[in-house]
Amino acid sequence: MKKVSLFIPCYVDQFYPNIAVATYELLQKLGCEVDYPLNQTCCGQPLANSGFNGMTSACNKNFTENFKDADYVVCPSGSCALHIKEHLHDDANPAAAERIRNRVYELTEFLTDILKVKQLNVSFPHKVGMHISCHGQRGLHLSSMTELVSPEFSKPEQLLNMVKGLELSYPKRKDECCGFGGTFCVFEEAVSVKMGKDRLTEHEENNIEYITGGDVSCLMHLEGILRRQKSPVKIIHIAEILNS
Amino acid sequence: MEKFLKPVEHAVAAEKFISDEARTNWHDETLWFVRAKRDKIVHKLPEWESLRELGSQIKNHALSNLDTYLLAFEKNAQANGVKVHWAADAKEHNEIILEIARKNNVKKIVKSKSMLTEECHLNPFLISKGIEVVDTDLGERIVQFRNEPPSHIVLPAIHLKKQDVSDTFHEHLHTEKGNNDPQYLTEAARQHLRNKFIEADLSITGVNFAVAETGGFVVCTNEGNADMGAHAAKIHIACMGFEKIIPKAEHLSVFLRLLTRSATGQPITTYSSHFHRPRKGQEMHIVIVDNGRSKQLGREDFRNSLKCIRCAACFNTCPVYRRSGGHSYHNATAGPIGSILNPNINMRENADLPFASTLCGSCTNVCPVKINIHEQLWKWRQVLTEEGYASSGKTAGMKGMAFVLSYPKVFRFAGKAGRWIIRMFPGLVNNTLNPWYKQREMPVAPKHSFRDWYIKNKKA
């Protein structure tokens, strides 16, 4: 039995508890022993990506304290997992930070690479558009990238293909960024929203009912635009589909 | 040309650009078309990724042995009868060219394929000294007529539509008003430029690759203007940033394959012109320019940016560039690569640029010489903030965030309070002061956090 420590990003804990619950239940269903270290806050990415990596030491220390004994740290959000993998340091306990960096996984990567999930007894009979998130894809290599000359693969798609009745589609520009980009979404509001609107237009061309993905932040951004447009298209995190 | 001197922040300029949404869509689609062409042609080469690796390694090697190769190049070029000049900065570069022009009583100059002279603001300098300078590449000529800087290093007038070109040519070349036929407009430019080539006393070109082994250099063009200028004028000056050096002629085979596939999706440029020595009766000069490059070479985290071969693939793939236009980057080199090169030249004026990115990483993936562009954007953000170039408001906000995230109890209290406020007093967040809310709804604030749920429901 794999022992998993859940890393639930700050804004998921506060605004999307359902996604965290789905992640928790899914991992349990797949036979993991799951715990949630109670004093976690945030990975520090919003600070670091804004140029304030120098201010993350206390936040990092807290993170390391929470996860120092974890066998596997699993997170339902690619960019937060990537931030930990690339930037977690703790001067007080560098070895623990390094251990965590080597044990952090984004949810779909954990399911395909560690649990080696081959089948799921779930159904989701809907037309679903896949949103590929940049940090998961280009940073964690969760799927192949259109820019590179390399064989095609996709860990999230591999899992979604196990879901009965689910009809998956991609937007025309398969792996273009949605424009969220952390604090970019407020400091470059105009470009951010334009990028999000363009993603949604391409998804809508496929007559989808849902948009799914592995990074809650991109989904939050796209959802904000959809709701403003009063669109019937719904947002759903991949953990919620796999746990349905 | 001087429009860049007082930069407007990228975010502000971008918002203005996007306010014309139809034009933004057109700009985005046009550049995406180029990116798609690039994909199509690189996927035909199974060896593409190893070619990129090879290009990257040759450039790394050249940058690590720059002194050796530049001196070898100088020696070999001089032996071929070329005069070699060294310029520490833009000012020296411009003065060297002025001096050559004055010595030869030059009144008219034609120029082709040189972003370096844009970087050095050569045109306004020469014009202020009474010398006519004509950019001869079609796109460059169009923006020059309009007194605008290029918005893209390979497609300088990509921000303009046929109608804009027609209006510009009507004003400057007296073409028929409202005639938008590209054939007709190109013909008008062609006739106009032919005369400029014939009249010019001096021709300036850029340099794509300078070969240390031979002392020769290569200029890649699609219109052949560099050749026409260089072959007609009695003086040819080639201007190069010192990072253009490659060790051997055989390395050209790598770079010529990488360059245009990345730039425009062509297998090779229409003209890859090799220059080695002046023809009989001609003078040939090479100006080798530093202008901040040695400083960048000394910055370990950023030296890799000097591998750039100026293909602009990172522009075309960048979702931010495509939606904000080149002028929003307020420098001769825009796009992701410009955002890591320009802070080196002037941190204060370019402190906004490394933030004009979502760090999606597509730029790094398309780069034919594997520059880790998005990682350098991240690193520049840290440097700029440490050097004090973040606004005081942003710094204060980040300090507050760092405090909240450092203490679990404070975080939980702030989260709970925040959600309560959003539920009870939505007007406090749903207002014009909140940039998120301007065109997006706020997330729905649930009563309980996941942590609350977990404590209540966790299975033993």
CSV table of C-alpha atoms in Angstrom, one decimal, chain A residues 6 8 10-17 20-21 24-25 28 34-42 44 46-56 58-59 62 66 83 86-87 134-135 138 145-150 172-177 179-195 197-199 217 220-225 227-228 230, chain B residues 10-11 14-15 18 21 24-25 28-29 32 35 38-39 42-43 45-46 48-49 52 317 319-320 322-324 352 355-362 365-366 375 378 381-382 385-386 390-391 394-395 398-399 401-402 404-408 411-412 414-416 419 422 434-446 448-455 457-459:
chain,number,residue,atom,x,y,z
A,6,LEU,CA,-1.9,15.2,0.0
A,8,ILE,CA,-3.6,20.7,-1.6
A,10,CYS,CA,-3.9,27.2,-0.9
A,11,TYR,CA,-6.6,28.4,-3.3
A,12,VAL,CA,-7.9,24.8,-3.8
A,13,ASP,CA,-8.2,24.4,-0.1
A,14,GLN,CA,-10.1,27.7,0.2
A,15,PHE,CA,-12.2,27.8,-3.1
A,16,TYR,CA,-12.3,24.3,-4.6
A,17,PRO,CA,-12.6,21.9,-1.6
A,20,ALA,CA,-9.4,18.2,-3.1
A,21,VAL,CA,-12.1,15.8,-1.8
A,24,TYR,CA,-8.5,12.3,-1.6
A,25,GLU,CA,-11.3,9.8,-2.4
A,28,GLN,CA,-8.2,6.0,-1.4
A,34,VAL,CA,-3.8,9.1,2.4
A,35,ASP,CA,-3.1,11.8,4.9
A,36,TYR,CA,-3.4,15.6,4.7
A,37,PRO,CA,-0.7,17.4,6.8
A,38,LEU,CA,-2.9,19.9,8.6
A,39,ASN,CA,-0.5,22.9,8.8
A,40,GLN,CA,0.2,23.3,5.1
A,41,THR,CA,-0.5,26.7,3.4
A,42,CYS,CA,1.0,27.3,0.0
A,44,GLY,CA,5.1,29.9,-2.5
A,46,PRO,CA,2.8,33.3,-6.5
A,47,LEU,CA,5.6,35.0,-4.7
A,48,ALA,CA,8.4,33.4,-6.6
A,49,ASN,CA,6.9,33.9,-10.1
A,50,SER,CA,6.3,37.5,-9.2
A,51,GLY,CA,10.0,37.9,-8.6
A,52,PHE,CA,9.9,37.6,-4.8
A,53,ASN,CA,11.5,34.2,-4.4
A,54,GLY,CA,13.6,35.9,-1.7
A,55,MET,CA,10.5,36.2,0.4
A,56,THR,CA,9.5,32.5,0.3
A,58,ALA,CA,9.3,31.0,5.9
A,59,CYS,CA,6.7,29.5,3.5
A,62,ASN,CA,6.5,25.4,6.7
A,66,ASN,CA,4.6,19.4,6.8
A,83,HIS,CA,7.2,24.8,-8.3
A,86,GLU,CA,12.1,23.1,-9.0
A,87,HIS,CA,12.3,25.6,-6.2
A,134,CYS,CA,1.7,24.5,-19.5
A,135,HIS,CA,3.5,23.8,-16.3
A,138,ARG,CA,6.2,21.5,-20.5
A,145,MET,CA,4.5,19.0,-26.8
A,146,THR,CA,3.6,20.3,-30.3
A,147,GLU,CA,6.8,22.2,-30.6
A,148,LEU,CA,9.1,19.2,-30.2
A,149,VAL,CA,9.7,16.5,-32.7
A,150,SER,CA,9.0,13.5,-30.4
A,172,LYS,CA,-7.3,23.5,-32.5
A,173,ARG,CA,-4.2,24.9,-30.9
A,174,LYS,CA,-3.8,21.9,-28.7
A,175,ASP,CA,-1.3,23.1,-26.1
A,176,GLU,CA,-1.5,26.9,-26.1
A,177,CYS,CA,-1.5,28.7,-22.8
A,179,GLY,CA,-3.3,33.1,-20.0
A,180,PHE,CA,-3.6,32.5,-16.3
A,181,GLY,CA,0.1,32.6,-15.5
A,182,GLY,CA,-0.1,33.3,-11.7
A,183,THR,CA,-0.1,37.0,-10.9
A,184,PHE,CA,0.1,37.6,-14.7
A,185,CYS,CA,-3.7,37.3,-14.6
A,186,VAL,CA,-4.0,40.5,-12.7
A,187,PHE,CA,-0.8,42.5,-13.7
A,188,GLU,CA,-1.4,41.7,-17.5
A,189,GLU,CA,-5.2,41.5,-17.2
A,190,ALA,CA,-6.0,42.4,-20.8
A,191,VAL,CA,-3.7,39.8,-22.4
A,192,SER,CA,-4.6,37.2,-19.8
A,193,VAL,CA,-8.3,37.5,-20.5
A,194,LYS,CA,-7.9,37.7,-24.3
A,195,MET,CA,-5.9,34.4,-24.1
A,197,LYS,CA,-11.3,33.9,-24.3
A,198,ASP,CA,-9.5,32.5,-27.3
A,199,ARG,CA,-9.0,29.2,-25.6
A,217,SER,CA,-5.5,27.6,-11.6
A,220,MET,CA,-10.4,28.9,-12.3
A,221,HIS,CA,-9.4,31.5,-14.9
A,222,LEU,CA,-11.4,29.8,-17.6
A,223,GLU,CA,-14.4,29.3,-15.3
A,224,GLY,CA,-14.3,33.0,-14.4
A,225,ILE,CA,-14.6,34.0,-18.1
A,227,ARG,CA,-19.4,32.5,-15.9
A,228,ARG,CA,-19.0,36.2,-17.0
A,230,LYS,CA,-23.0,33.2,-19.0
B,10,HIS,CA,4.0,46.4,-21.6
B,11,ALA,CA,0.7,45.8,-19.8
B,14,ALA,CA,-0.9,45.6,-24.6
B,15,GLU,CA,-4.3,46.7,-23.3
B,18,ILE,CA,-6.1,44.5,-27.6
B,21,GLU,CA,-10.0,43.0,-30.9
B,24,THR,CA,-5.6,41.5,-32.4
B,25,ASN,CA,-7.3,38.4,-33.8
B,28,ASP,CA,-2.6,36.4,-33.6
B,29,GLU,CA,-3.8,34.3,-36.5
B,32,TRP,CA,0.1,31.5,-35.6
B,35,ARG,CA,4.3,28.9,-36.2
B,38,ARG,CA,7.4,25.9,-38.7
B,39,ASP,CA,5.8,22.9,-37.1
B,42,VAL,CA,10.4,20.7,-38.6
B,43,HIS,CA,8.3,17.5,-38.2
B,45,LEU,CA,13.1,16.1,-40.1
B,46,PRO,CA,13.5,13.2,-37.8
B,48,TRP,CA,15.4,18.0,-35.7
B,49,GLU,CA,16.0,17.7,-32.0
B,52,ARG,CA,19.0,21.8,-32.2
B,317,THR,CA,4.9,31.0,-30.7
B,319,PRO,CA,0.7,33.7,-26.9
B,320,VAL,CA,1.5,37.1,-25.2
B,322,ARG,CA,0.8,37.5,-30.6
B,323,ARG,CA,-1.9,39.4,-28.6
B,324,SER,CA,0.1,42.4,-27.6
B,352,ASP,CA,8.4,45.3,-17.1
B,355,PHE,CA,6.8,40.0,-16.5
B,356,ALA,CA,5.2,40.1,-19.9
B,357,SER,CA,4.9,36.3,-19.9
B,358,THR,CA,2.9,33.5,-18.4
B,359,LEU,CA,6.1,31.3,-18.3
B,360,CYS,CA,4.3,28.8,-20.5
B,361,GLY,CA,7.7,27.6,-21.8
B,362,SER,CA,6.7,27.4,-25.5
B,365,ASN,CA,10.7,24.5,-26.9
B,366,VAL,CA,10.8,26.2,-30.3
B,375,GLU,CA,13.8,30.1,-17.1
B,378,TRP,CA,11.9,33.8,-14.2
B,381,ARG,CA,12.2,38.7,-12.3
B,382,GLN,CA,14.2,37.8,-9.3
B,385,THR,CA,13.0,42.7,-7.8
B,386,GLU,CA,16.2,42.4,-5.8
B,390,ALA,CA,9.2,46.4,-8.4
B,391,SER,CA,6.7,49.1,-7.6
B,394,LYS,CA,3.5,45.3,-5.5
B,395,THR,CA,6.3,44.8,-3.0
B,398,MET,CA,3.9,40.5,-1.7
B,399,LYS,CA,5.1,41.1,1.8
B,401,MET,CA,1.1,37.5,1.1
B,402,ALA,CA,4.5,36.2,2.4
B,404,VAL,CA,0.0,35.1,5.5
B,405,LEU,CA,1.5,32.1,3.8
B,406,SER,CA,4.2,31.7,6.4
B,407,TYR,CA,1.9,31.1,9.4
B,408,PRO,CA,-0.7,28.3,9.1
B,411,PHE,CA,-3.5,31.6,6.6
B,412,ARG,CA,-6.5,29.8,7.9
B,414,ALA,CA,-7.3,35.1,6.3
B,415,GLY,CA,-8.9,32.4,4.1
B,416,LYS,CA,-11.9,32.1,6.3
B,419,ARG,CA,-14.4,33.7,1.9
B,422,ILE,CA,-16.8,37.3,-0.7
B,434,ASN,CA,-10.1,44.3,-8.8
B,435,PRO,CA,-8.4,43.5,-12.1
B,436,TRP,CA,-9.6,39.9,-11.9
B,437,TYR,CA,-13.2,41.0,-11.8
B,438,LYS,CA,-13.0,43.3,-14.8
B,439,GLN,CA,-13.7,40.5,-17.3
B,440,ARG,CA,-14.0,37.5,-15.1
B,441,GLU,CA,-16.3,36.3,-12.2
B,442,MET,CA,-14.6,35.6,-8.9
B,443,PRO,CA,-14.6,31.9,-7.8
B,444,VAL,CA,-17.5,30.9,-5.6
B,445,ALA,CA,-16.5,31.0,-1.9
B,446,PRO,CA,-17.5,27.9,-0.1
B,448,HIS,CA,-15.8,25.3,4.5
B,449,SER,CA,-12.2,24.8,3.4
B,450,PHE,CA,-11.0,21.3,2.4
B,451,ARG,CA,-9.1,21.2,5.7
B,452,ASP,CA,-12.4,21.7,7.6
B,453,TRP,CA,-13.9,18.8,5.5
B,454,TYR,CA,-10.9,16.6,6.1
B,455,ILE,CA,-11.0,17.0,9.9
B,457,ASN,CA,-14.7,13.3,7.4
B,458,LYS,CA,-11.3,11.7,7.2
B,459,LYS,CA,-11.4,7.9,7.2
